[in-house]
Coordinates of C-alpha atoms in Angstrom, one line a residue:
Chain X
M81 CA 26.5 -7.8 -10.5
W82 CA 24.8 -11.1 -9.3
F83 CA 23.9 -11.1 -5.6
L84 CA 22.5 -14.1 -3.6
C85 CA 19.1 -13.0 -2.4
V86 CA 17.8 -15.0 0.7
F87 CA 14.2 -14.6 1.4
Y88 CA 12.2 -15.4 4.5
H89 CA 10.1 -18.5 3.5
R90 CA 6.4 -16.9 3.4
L91 CA 4.4 -15.0 1.2
L92 CA 6.0 -16.6 -1.8
D93 CA 4.2 -14.8 -4.5
F94 CA 5.1 -11.4 -3.0
R95 CA 8.8 -11.8 -2.7
K96 CA 10.1 -10.9 -6.1
P97 CA 7.8 -8.1 -6.8
E98 CA 8.8 -6.5 -3.7
V99 CA 12.4 -6.6 -4.7
E100 CA 11.6 -5.4 -8.2
A101 CA 9.8 -2.5 -6.8
L102 CA 12.4 -1.4 -4.3
A103 CA 15.1 -1.9 -7.0
E104 CA 13.2 0.8 -9.0
L105 CA 12.9 3.0 -6.0
F106 CA 16.4 2.8 -5.3
G107 CA 17.8 3.9 -8.7
E108 CA 18.1 0.6 -10.6
E109 CA 17.9 1.2 -14.3
I110 CA 15.1 -1.1 -15.7
A111 CA 14.0 -0.8 -19.5
E112 CA 10.5 -0.2 -20.4
N113 CA 9.1 -3.6 -20.7
E114 CA 11.9 -5.5 -18.7
S115 CA 12.2 -6.5 -15.1
L116 CA 15.3 -7.6 -12.9
Q117 CA 17.2 -10.7 -14.1
W118 CA 16.7 -13.6 -11.7
R119 CA 18.4 -17.0 -11.7
L120 CA 17.9 -20.1 -9.7
P121 CA 20.6 -22.1 -8.0
E122 CA 21.0 -25.5 -9.7
H123 CA 18.4 -27.9 -8.9
H124 CA 16.3 -25.4 -7.0
H125 CA 12.6 -25.0 -7.5
N126 CA 11.1 -21.5 -7.6
D127 CA 9.9 -21.7 -4.2
T128 CA 13.4 -22.0 -2.8
P129 CA 14.3 -19.2 -0.5
F130 CA 17.5 -18.8 -2.6
H131 CA 17.7 -16.8 -5.6
F132 CA 20.3 -14.9 -7.7
V133 CA 19.4 -11.5 -8.6
Q134 CA 21.3 -9.0 -11.0
L135 CA 21.6 -5.5 -9.6
S136 CA 24.0 -2.7 -10.7
S137 CA 25.4 -1.9 -7.4
E138 CA 26.0 -3.0 -3.8
E139 CA 24.5 0.0 -2.5
I140 CA 21.3 -0.7 -4.1
A141 CA 21.3 -4.3 -2.8
R142 CA 21.9 -2.9 0.7
N143 CA 19.2 -0.6 0.6
I144 CA 16.9 -3.2 -0.8
A145 CA 17.5 -5.5 2.0
K146 CA 17.2 -2.8 4.7
R147 CA 13.7 -1.8 3.6
S148 CA 12.3 -5.0 2.4
I149 CA 10.2 -7.3 4.5
L150 CA 10.6 -10.6 2.8
V151 CA 14.5 -10.3 2.0
K152 CA 16.5 -11.8 4.9
G153 CA 19.7 -10.8 3.3
M154 CA 21.8 -9.9 0.2
Y155 CA 25.1 -11.5 -0.4
E156 CA 28.1 -11.4 -2.7
L157 CA 28.6 -15.1 -3.5
W158 CA 32.1 -16.3 -3.2
G159 CA 31.5 -19.9 -3.7
E160 CA 28.9 -22.5 -3.9
G161 CA 28.8 -26.5 -4.4
T162 CA 26.9 -29.6 -3.4
C163 CA 29.8 -30.7 -0.9
Y164 CA 32.6 -28.9 0.9
E165 CA 35.3 -29.9 -1.7
E166 CA 33.2 -28.3 -4.4
L167 CA 32.8 -25.3 -2.2
K168 CA 36.5 -25.0 -1.7
D169 CA 37.3 -25.1 -5.5
S170 CA 34.5 -22.7 -6.1
I171 CA 35.8 -20.2 -3.5
L172 CA 39.5 -20.6 -4.6
S173 CA 38.6 -19.9 -8.1
Y174 CA 36.8 -16.7 -7.2
P175 CA 39.1 -13.8 -8.3
D176 CA 41.3 -12.6 -5.3
S177 CA 40.7 -8.9 -6.3
R178 CA 37.1 -9.3 -5.0
K179 CA 38.0 -11.1 -1.8
L180 CA 41.2 -9.6 -0.6
P181 CA 40.0 -6.1 0.2
F182 CA 37.7 -7.7 2.8
L183 CA 40.4 -9.8 4.3
T184 CA 42.9 -7.0 5.3
S185 CA 44.5 -7.3 8.7
D186 CA 43.0 -4.0 9.9
S187 CA 39.5 -5.1 9.6
T188 CA 37.2 -7.3 11.8
F189 CA 35.0 -10.1 10.6
R190 CA 32.6 -12.8 11.7
I191 CA 31.8 -16.1 10.1
S192 CA 28.0 -17.2 10.9
V193 CA 26.9 -20.6 10.0
E194 CA 23.2 -20.9 9.1
T195 CA 21.5 -24.3 8.1
F196 CA 18.2 -24.9 6.5
G197 CA 16.7 -28.2 7.0
R198 CA 18.0 -29.3 10.4
G199 CA 19.8 -27.7 13.2
L200 CA 23.8 -28.1 13.9
T201 CA 25.3 -28.5 17.1
F202 CA 28.0 -25.9 18.1
E203 CA 30.6 -28.5 17.5
E204 CA 29.3 -28.9 14.2
Q205 CA 29.3 -25.3 13.3
K206 CA 32.8 -24.8 14.7
D207 CA 34.0 -27.6 12.5
R208 CA 32.5 -26.0 9.4
I209 CA 34.0 -22.8 10.1
Q210 CA 37.4 -24.3 10.8
S211 CA 37.4 -26.0 7.2
L212 CA 37.4 -22.5 5.7
T213 CA 41.2 -22.0 6.6
Y214 CA 42.1 -21.9 3.0
I215 CA 40.5 -18.3 2.9
P216 CA 43.3 -16.0 3.9
F217 CA 41.5 -14.2 6.7
E218 CA 44.0 -11.8 8.1
G219 CA 41.7 -9.4 10.4
R220 CA 40.5 -9.9 13.9
V221 CA 37.2 -11.8 14.9
N222 CA 34.6 -9.4 16.3
L223 CA 31.3 -11.3 17.0
K224 CA 29.2 -8.3 18.0
N225 CA 29.9 -5.6 15.4
P226 CA 32.2 -6.8 12.7
D227 CA 33.1 -4.8 9.6
H228 CA 32.5 -7.8 7.2
N229 CA 30.1 -10.5 8.0
F230 CA 30.4 -13.7 6.3
F231 CA 27.8 -16.4 6.0
L232 CA 28.3 -20.1 5.4
M233 CA 24.6 -21.5 4.3
E234 CA 24.0 -25.1 4.2
M235 CA 20.8 -26.4 2.9
I236 CA 20.1 -30.1 3.8
E237 CA 17.3 -31.9 1.9
S238 CA 14.8 -33.2 4.4
E239 CA 13.7 -36.7 4.1
E240 CA 10.1 -36.1 4.8
N241 CA 8.3 -33.8 2.4
N242 CA 4.8 -34.4 3.1
G243 CA 4.6 -35.8 -0.3
L244 CA 5.7 -32.6 -1.9
Q245 CA 8.4 -32.0 -4.3
P246 CA 11.7 -31.3 -2.6
I247 CA 12.4 -27.5 -3.3
L248 CA 16.0 -27.7 -2.9
Q249 CA 18.9 -30.2 -3.1
R250 CA 21.8 -30.2 -0.6
R251 CA 23.8 -27.0 -1.6
I252 CA 26.2 -24.9 0.4
F253 CA 26.9 -21.2 -0.2
F254 CA 29.6 -19.0 1.2
G255 CA 29.2 -15.3 0.7
R256 CA 29.9 -11.8 2.1
E257 CA 26.9 -10.1 3.6
V258 CA 25.9 -7.0 1.7
G259 CA 22.7 -6.0 3.1
F260 CA 20.1 -7.2 5.9
A261 CA 16.9 -6.7 7.0
D262 CA 15.5 -4.5 9.7
R263 CA 14.1 -7.1 12.0
K264 CA 12.7 -4.4 14.5
L265 CA 10.0 -3.1 12.1
L266 CA 7.5 -5.7 12.3
P267 CA 7.3 -6.3 16.0
T268 CA 7.1 -2.6 16.7
F269 CA 4.1 -2.1 14.3
Q270 CA 2.2 -5.3 14.9
L271 CA -1.6 -5.1 15.3
K272 CA -1.3 -6.7 18.7
S273 CA -0.3 -3.5 20.2
R274 CA -2.0 -1.0 17.9
T275 CA -4.3 1.7 19.6
Y276 CA -7.1 1.6 17.2
L277 CA -8.2 -1.2 15.3
G278 CA -11.2 -2.1 13.0
P279 CA -12.3 -5.6 11.6
T280 CA -10.4 -5.2 8.4
A281 CA -7.4 -3.4 9.5
M282 CA -4.5 -4.4 7.4
D283 CA -1.8 -6.4 9.1
A284 CA 1.4 -4.7 9.5
E285 CA 3.6 -7.0 7.3
M286 CA 1.1 -6.8 4.4
A287 CA 0.8 -3.0 4.8
F288 CA 4.5 -2.7 4.7
L289 CA 4.6 -4.7 1.6
M290 CA 1.9 -2.8 0.1
A291 CA 3.9 0.5 0.8
N292 CA 7.0 -1.1 -0.8
Q293 CA 5.1 -2.0 -3.8
A294 CA 3.9 1.5 -4.2
K295 CA 7.4 2.9 -3.6
A296 CA 6.3 5.1 -0.7
T297 CA 9.1 7.5 0.2
S298 CA 9.7 11.0 1.6
G299 CA 8.3 14.0 -0.4
K300 CA 5.5 11.6 -2.0
L301 CA 1.8 12.0 -1.2
V302 CA -0.1 8.6 -0.9
Y303 CA -3.8 8.3 -0.9
D304 CA -6.0 5.7 0.6
P305 CA -9.7 6.1 -0.5
F306 CA -10.9 3.3 2.0
V307 CA -8.7 4.5 4.8
G308 CA -10.9 2.9 7.8
T309 CA -8.5 3.0 10.8
G310 CA -5.5 4.1 8.7
S311 CA -3.4 0.8 9.0
I312 CA -2.0 1.0 5.5
L313 CA -1.2 4.8 5.7
V314 CA 0.9 4.1 9.0
S315 CA 3.2 2.0 7.1
A316 CA 3.4 4.6 4.3
A317 CA 4.3 7.2 6.8
Q318 CA 7.0 5.1 8.4
F319 CA 8.6 5.1 5.0
G320 CA 8.4 8.9 5.0
A321 CA 5.5 9.7 2.7
M322 CA 3.0 12.2 3.4
T323 CA -0.4 10.5 3.6
M324 CA -4.1 11.4 2.9
G325 CA -7.2 9.1 3.5
A326 CA -10.8 9.1 2.9
D327 CA -13.9 7.1 4.3
I328 CA -17.7 7.0 3.6
D329 CA -18.2 6.0 7.3
I330 CA -17.7 9.0 9.5
R331 CA -17.6 7.3 12.7
V332 CA -14.4 5.3 11.9
V333 CA -12.7 8.5 10.5
R334 CA -13.7 11.2 12.7
D335 CA -14.8 9.6 16.0
G336 CA -13.0 6.5 16.3
R337 CA -13.6 4.8 19.9
G338 CA -12.9 8.0 21.7
P339 CA -10.5 11.1 21.9
D340 CA -7.4 8.8 22.5
C341 CA -8.3 5.9 20.3
N342 CA -8.9 7.1 16.7
V343 CA -7.0 7.4 13.5
W344 CA -4.8 10.3 14.7
S345 CA -3.6 8.3 17.8
N346 CA -2.4 5.5 15.7
F347 CA 0.1 8.0 13.9
K348 CA 0.8 9.3 17.4
Q349 CA 1.5 5.9 18.9
Y350 CA 4.5 5.5 16.6
G351 CA 5.7 9.1 16.4
L352 CA 4.7 9.4 12.7
P353 CA 3.5 12.8 11.2
M354 CA -0.2 12.8 10.8
P355 CA -1.9 12.5 7.7
V356 CA -2.2 15.6 5.8
A357 CA -6.1 15.1 5.4
L358 CA -8.8 12.8 6.6
L359 CA -12.2 13.2 4.8
R360 CA -15.7 11.8 4.7
M361 CA -16.6 11.4 1.2
D362 CA -18.2 9.0 -1.2
N363 CA -15.8 7.5 -3.8
N364 CA -18.8 7.1 -6.2
L365 CA -19.5 10.9 -6.1
P366 CA -16.1 12.3 -5.1
P367 CA -15.9 16.2 -4.3
W368 CA -12.8 16.9 -6.2
R369 CA -12.7 20.2 -8.1
S370 CA -12.8 19.8 -12.0
G371 CA -9.4 20.4 -13.1
L372 CA -7.6 18.7 -10.3
K373 CA -5.6 15.8 -11.4
E374 CA -2.1 14.1 -11.3
I375 CA -1.8 14.9 -7.5
F376 CA -1.1 11.5 -5.9
D377 CA 2.2 9.7 -6.3
A378 CA 0.7 6.5 -5.1
I379 CA -2.8 5.1 -4.3
I380 CA -2.7 2.1 -1.8
C381 CA -5.9 0.6 -0.7
D382 CA -8.0 -2.3 0.2
P383 CA -11.4 -2.0 -1.1
P384 CA -14.4 -3.6 0.6
Y385 CA -14.7 -7.0 -1.2
G386 CA -18.4 -7.5 0.0
V387 CA -17.6 -10.6 2.1
R388 CA -16.9 -9.5 5.8
A389 CA -17.2 -5.7 5.2
G390 CA -19.3 -4.4 2.4
G391 CA -19.0 -1.1 0.5
R392 CA -21.3 1.6 0.8
K393 CA -22.3 4.6 -1.6
S394 CA -24.7 7.4 -1.6
G395 CA -28.1 6.7 -2.3
G396 CA -30.1 4.6 0.1
R397 CA -31.3 1.1 -0.4
K398 CA -34.7 1.9 -1.7
I399 CA -33.8 4.9 -3.7
L400 CA -31.3 3.0 -5.8
R401 CA -33.8 0.2 -6.5
G402 CA -36.0 2.8 -7.6
T403 CA -38.8 2.0 -5.0
V404 CA -38.8 5.3 -3.7
D405 CA -38.1 8.8 -5.3
P406 CA -35.1 10.8 -3.9
Y407 CA -36.7 12.7 -0.9
T408 CA -35.9 16.2 0.2
V409 CA -34.7 16.6 3.6
P410 CA -36.6 19.3 5.5
D411 CA -34.4 22.3 6.2
D412 CA -34.6 22.0 9.9
K413 CA -33.4 18.5 9.9
R414 CA -30.6 19.2 7.4
T415 CA -27.7 20.0 9.7
D416 CA -27.6 16.6 11.5
H417 CA -29.0 14.5 8.6
I418 CA -26.9 11.4 8.0
P419 CA -27.6 10.4 4.3
S420 CA -28.7 6.9 3.6
T421 CA -26.4 4.8 1.7
G422 CA -26.8 1.6 -0.2
A423 CA -25.0 -1.3 -1.6
Y424 CA -21.8 -0.8 -3.6
S425 CA -20.9 -3.7 -5.6
L426 CA -17.4 -4.8 -5.8
V427 CA -17.4 -4.1 -9.6
E428 CA -18.5 -0.6 -9.5
C429 CA -16.2 0.1 -6.5
V430 CA -13.2 -1.1 -8.6
H431 CA -14.3 0.7 -11.6
D432 CA -14.4 4.0 -9.7
L433 CA -11.0 3.1 -8.0
L434 CA -9.5 2.8 -11.4
H435 CA -11.1 5.8 -12.7
L436 CA -10.0 8.0 -9.6
A437 CA -6.4 6.5 -9.9
A438 CA -6.2 7.2 -13.7
R439 CA -7.2 10.9 -12.9
M440 CA -5.4 11.6 -9.9
L441 CA -2.2 9.7 -10.0
V442 CA 1.1 11.2 -11.5
M443 CA 2.4 9.6 -14.6
K444 CA 4.2 6.5 -13.5
G445 CA 2.5 6.7 -10.2
R446 CA 1.4 3.4 -8.7
L447 CA -1.9 2.0 -7.8
V448 CA -1.7 -1.1 -5.4
F449 CA -4.9 -2.9 -4.1
F450 CA -6.2 -5.9 -3.0
F451 CA -8.7 -7.8 -5.3
P452 CA -10.7 -10.9 -4.2
V453 CA -10.9 -14.0 -6.4
L454 CA -12.5 -17.3 -5.8
R455 CA -10.4 -20.5 -5.8
D456 CA -12.1 -22.4 -8.5
E457 CA -11.2 -26.0 -8.9
T458 CA -11.7 -25.6 -12.6
G459 CA -8.7 -23.3 -12.8
G460 CA -9.9 -21.0 -15.5
E461 CA -8.2 -18.0 -16.3
V462 CA -9.0 -15.3 -13.8
K463 CA -9.7 -11.9 -15.2
F464 CA -8.4 -8.8 -13.4
P465 CA -9.7 -5.4 -13.6
E466 CA -8.2 -3.3 -16.4
H467 CA -7.9 0.2 -17.5
P468 CA -6.5 1.7 -20.5
C469 CA -4.2 4.2 -18.5
F470 CA -2.7 1.3 -16.5
K471 CA -0.1 -1.5 -17.0
L472 CA -0.2 -4.3 -14.6
V473 CA 3.2 -5.0 -13.3
A474 CA 2.5 -7.5 -10.4
V475 CA 0.1 -10.0 -9.2
S476 CA 0.7 -11.7 -5.9
E477 CA -1.8 -14.2 -4.3
Q478 CA -2.7 -14.5 -0.7
I479 CA -4.9 -17.5 0.2
L480 CA -7.5 -16.6 2.8
S481 CA -9.7 -19.7 2.8
S482 CA -10.4 -22.9 0.8
R483 CA -13.1 -20.9 -1.2
Y484 CA -11.3 -17.7 -1.9
S485 CA -8.1 -15.7 -1.9
R486 CA -7.0 -12.2 -2.8
V487 CA -4.4 -10.8 -5.1
L488 CA -2.3 -7.7 -4.6
L489 CA -2.3 -6.0 -7.9
T490 CA 0.1 -3.2 -8.6
M491 CA -0.4 -1.1 -11.6
V492 CA 1.6 1.8 -13.0
K493 CA 0.1 4.7 -14.8
V494 CA 1.4 4.9 -18.2
E495 CA -1.1 7.0 -20.3
P496 CA -2.3 10.3 -19.4
Y497 CA -6.1 10.9 -18.4
S498 CA -8.0 12.0 -21.4
E499 CA -11.4 13.5 -22.4
E500 CA -12.3 10.1 -23.9
I501 CA -11.5 8.4 -20.7
K502 CA -13.5 10.8 -18.6
E503 CA -16.5 10.4 -21.0
A504 CA -16.3 6.4 -20.9
A505 CA -16.2 6.6 -17.1
R506 CA -19.2 8.9 -17.1
L507 CA -21.3 6.5 -19.1
M508 CA -20.1 3.6 -17.2
H509 CA -21.3 5.3 -14.0
L510 CA -24.6 5.9 -15.5
E511 CA -24.9 2.2 -16.5
F512 CA -24.3 1.3 -13.0
R513 CA -27.1 3.7 -11.7
E514 CA -29.5 2.3 -14.4
N515 CA -28.9 -1.3 -13.7
H516 CA -28.3 -1.1 -10.0
L517 CA -29.7 -4.5 -9.2
K518 CA -28.1 -6.4 -12.0
W519 CA -24.4 -5.2 -11.0
L520 CA -25.1 -6.1 -7.3
E521 CA -25.6 -9.7 -8.2
D522 CA -22.7 -10.0 -10.8
G523 CA -19.5 -11.0 -9.2
N524 CA -21.0 -11.2 -5.7
I525 CA -18.4 -12.9 -3.7
H526 CA -20.3 -13.1 -0.4
S527 CA -22.7 -15.9 -1.8
S528 CA -19.9 -18.3 -3.0
V529 CA -17.9 -18.0 0.2
F530 CA -20.6 -18.6 2.7
K531 CA -22.8 -21.1 0.5
P532 CA -23.3 -24.2 2.8
I533 CA -21.4 -27.1 1.1
D534 CA -24.2 -29.5 1.7
S535 CA -27.4 -28.2 0.2
S536 CA -29.6 -30.8 1.8
Q537 CA -29.2 -28.6 4.8
I538 CA -31.6 -26.2 3.2
H539 CA -35.1 -27.2 4.0
T540 CA -37.4 -27.4 1.0
D541 CA -40.7 -27.1 2.8
P542 CA -41.6 -23.5 2.4
K543 CA -44.5 -23.6 5.1
A544 CA -42.2 -24.6 8.0
F545 CA -39.7 -21.7 7.6
K546 CA -40.9 -18.2 6.6
D547 CA -37.6 -17.9 4.9
P548 CA -36.8 -20.8 2.7
K549 CA -33.5 -19.1 1.0
P550 CA -30.3 -19.8 3.0
K551 CA -28.9 -16.8 4.7
Y552 CA -25.6 -15.9 6.3
R553 CA -25.4 -13.1 8.9
G554 CA -28.8 -11.8 7.5
K555 CA -27.7 -11.7 3.9
Y556 CA -28.9 -14.1 1.2
V557 CA -26.3 -16.6 0.1
Chain B
M104 CA -8.8 20.4 7.8
R105 CA -5.8 22.0 6.2
L106 CA -5.9 24.5 3.1
I107 CA -4.1 21.8 0.9
T108 CA -7.3 19.8 1.3
H109 CA -9.7 22.8 1.0
N110 CA -7.8 23.6 -2.4
M111 CA -8.8 20.1 -3.8
L112 CA -12.5 20.3 -2.9
S113 CA -15.6 21.6 -4.6
C114 CA -19.2 21.2 -4.3
N115 CA -20.7 18.2 -6.4
I116 CA -24.3 18.7 -5.9
K117 CA -26.1 17.7 -9.2
G118 CA -26.5 20.5 -11.5
V119 CA -23.9 22.9 -9.8
T120 CA -21.3 24.1 -12.2
N121 CA -19.6 26.6 -9.9
G122 CA -18.8 24.8 -7.0
F123 CA -15.1 25.8 -6.3
P124 CA -13.7 27.4 -4.3
L125 CA -15.8 26.6 -1.2
R126 CA -16.0 29.5 1.2
I127 CA -14.4 28.8 4.6
E128 CA -16.6 29.8 7.7
A129 CA -13.9 29.4 10.3
G130 CA -15.2 28.3 13.7
N131 CA -12.1 27.2 15.5
V132 CA -8.7 27.5 13.8
I133 CA -5.5 26.1 15.5
K134 CA -1.9 25.9 14.3
K135 CA -0.1 22.8 14.5
E136 CA 3.7 22.3 13.5
V137 CA 4.6 20.1 10.8
D138 CA 8.3 19.2 9.6
F139 CA 9.2 21.3 6.7
N140 CA 9.8 19.3 3.5
P141 CA 10.6 21.7 0.6
D142 CA 10.5 19.0 -2.2
F143 CA 6.9 18.1 -1.0
I144 CA 6.0 21.8 -1.2
R145 CA 7.4 22.4 -4.6
H146 CA 5.7 19.4 -6.0
M147 CA 2.2 20.6 -4.6
F148 CA 2.9 24.2 -5.7
A149 CA 2.3 23.1 -9.3
K150 CA -1.2 21.7 -8.4
L151 CA -2.5 24.4 -6.5
E152 CA -5.2 27.1 -7.6
W153 CA -3.5 30.0 -6.0
K154 CA -6.5 32.5 -5.8
A155 CA -8.5 29.9 -3.8
L156 CA -5.5 29.3 -1.5
V157 CA -4.8 32.9 -0.8
E158 CA -8.7 33.8 0.0
G159 CA -8.8 30.4 2.1
A160 CA -5.8 31.5 4.2
R161 CA -7.3 34.9 4.6
S162 CA -10.4 33.3 6.1
M163 CA -8.4 31.3 8.6
G164 CA -6.6 34.5 9.6
Y165 CA -3.2 34.3 7.6
A166 CA -2.7 37.0 5.1
E167 CA 1.1 36.6 4.5
L168 CA 0.7 35.0 1.0
P169 CA 1.2 37.3 -2.1
E170 CA -2.0 37.9 -4.0
D171 CA -0.6 36.7 -7.5
S172 CA 0.9 33.4 -8.1
P173 CA 4.8 33.5 -8.1
D174 CA 6.8 32.0 -11.0
A175 CA 8.5 28.8 -10.6
A176 CA 11.8 30.4 -10.3
V177 CA 11.0 31.8 -6.8
L178 CA 10.4 28.4 -5.6
E179 CA 14.1 27.4 -6.1
S180 CA 15.6 30.6 -4.7
D181 CA 13.3 32.0 -2.0
E182 CA 13.3 29.6 1.3
S183 CA 11.3 32.2 3.1
F184 CA 8.3 31.9 0.5
L185 CA 8.5 28.2 0.9
K186 CA 8.1 28.3 4.6
K187 CA 5.1 30.8 4.3
L188 CA 3.5 28.5 1.8
H189 CA 4.2 25.4 3.9
H190 CA 2.6 27.3 6.9
A191 CA -0.6 28.1 5.0
L192 CA -0.7 24.6 3.5
L193 CA 0.0 22.4 6.1
E194 CA 0.2 24.1 9.5
L195 CA -3.2 25.8 9.8
H196 CA -6.1 23.7 11.0
L197 CA -9.7 24.2 10.7
E198 CA -11.1 22.3 13.6
E199 CA -14.7 23.2 13.6
G200 CA -16.5 25.2 10.9
A201 CA -18.0 24.8 7.5
L202 CA -17.3 24.8 3.7
V203 CA -20.0 26.8 2.0
C204 CA -20.8 26.2 -1.7
P205 CA -20.6 29.6 -3.7
E206 CA -23.5 28.9 -5.9
T207 CA -26.0 27.1 -3.6
G208 CA -24.8 28.2 -0.1
R209 CA -25.1 24.4 1.2
K210 CA -22.8 24.0 4.1
F211 CA -20.6 21.2 4.2
P212 CA -19.7 20.8 8.2
V213 CA -16.3 20.4 9.4
N214 CA -16.0 18.6 12.8
K215 CA -12.9 17.7 14.6
G216 CA -11.1 18.7 11.6
I217 CA -12.7 16.2 9.3
P218 CA -14.9 17.7 6.5
N219 CA -18.1 15.7 5.6
M220 CA -18.6 16.0 2.0
L221 CA -21.4 13.3 1.7
L222 CA -24.3 14.6 -0.3
H223 CA -28.1 14.4 1.0
E224 CA -30.4 12.0 -1.0
D225 CA -31.8 14.9 -3.2
E226 CA -28.5 16.4 -4.0
V227 CA -27.2 13.3 -5.8

């Protein structure tokens, strides 16, 4: 059955993948290498909020709309047209068997008029509703809580387009509402009112999108290896999943800012079940017992990109560079010793993440994470991280600045973890250790983001400044 | 720290081959109620190392679990067993204490319920 899916007009790249992930979650049968079937209304560009999608039942459409963040509503289309005459013909030709059951005299209904492009006065809205008298509504009107909700949606092409292509032409849709979004979710969870925040806490809307991409639901175990303040896990917990998180920084995870301001209090604030476990550990040298595998249903995370917050791994700066040999901590200082950590490049971080996911995810489990990309004007093909166990199913870009953006990658585990994969990962791990400095420079996003545009700002006289190389916040650019 | 976590962790100091299971030195154990979700418990059961779980539970003061790992059939039929497993896995918390490596004796401290599994510079 085809449904009209109306999206909120934001985060365009994220809309369809979310619906596809939720369709799968709610039982839509999708074949191996296929996805949902989508159709655009006539003369509409892909950016339009209006899309037709094929789903096998109304119930699935309703469930998707209810849980989705970007879907405003799902409708069974009764008619469409470029003007009201066409709309009338279209509605009259729609089979009675589909219309009459919802127009019975013992039911209540409501017709809402929505316009995109400009507002309508109350009179204009009433006129439009009156024009629908050819539909035999037998029931009573109930504006507060009707059995059936009908929507008349009119798109008016705006004259000023800021020089952009118009994304839609005038079109009118009339449909019966099958599902609608839960509008209380975002205001309740917004970061503004969150108890414990950190500089890289994931925004609530995005966290819910990630949880939807990962198909988080009751009975599943979701893991975040870079948990920080727990913002991503909160959203997964809201959808019923059991959560678990780890971080290398013990102050963020264990202490927070006080006994009432830490990761646990974030969950308490919303009455959500506490995470199953919070750990301090290094993803580069994880303490999992050998033989442990296929335990997480989903891994959702936001790894450090190295721009505003850099990753850390065990080792200490000088040890990793080889300037100093690993030193032994004297026994009496051991208990309170805080091990030094060194820079963890994005490349190695993502490699470790993929390896962790390959081992710890159940088959068909999902890995959802953000990956930073530079927005090159040359527009070359961006290469995303790959792994033989995974199939990339969705890529959604969120622009952060003129220089870089981040893409949400959704990967599904399709191949089991094998000895070959384990061995290849071990060799790569050694390679990172041997050539620490080289890997640190490769793919360093920090420089590209903070480099001054005008290089004449850099003084070339080495005597005038002790430090001729440009720096931003203490790091070389 | 709960027993479900303890069941996943081992000592990963360089050169150690027998780092699992970690012995629990229980300082402060508390019980916190968690909603019972039978599907989750069944799903987790398949991944557990049973002996380690039983020993760990005993160190935390809970001895109701059977010594031998029961067959899968018990999971479907016996709800009271599932409840015991649920209690052991999710409701017992080690707030303060340590996890001790069976091979080297190195202690991984547990503070405020969070185990610190970070290795020192010479253990890497």
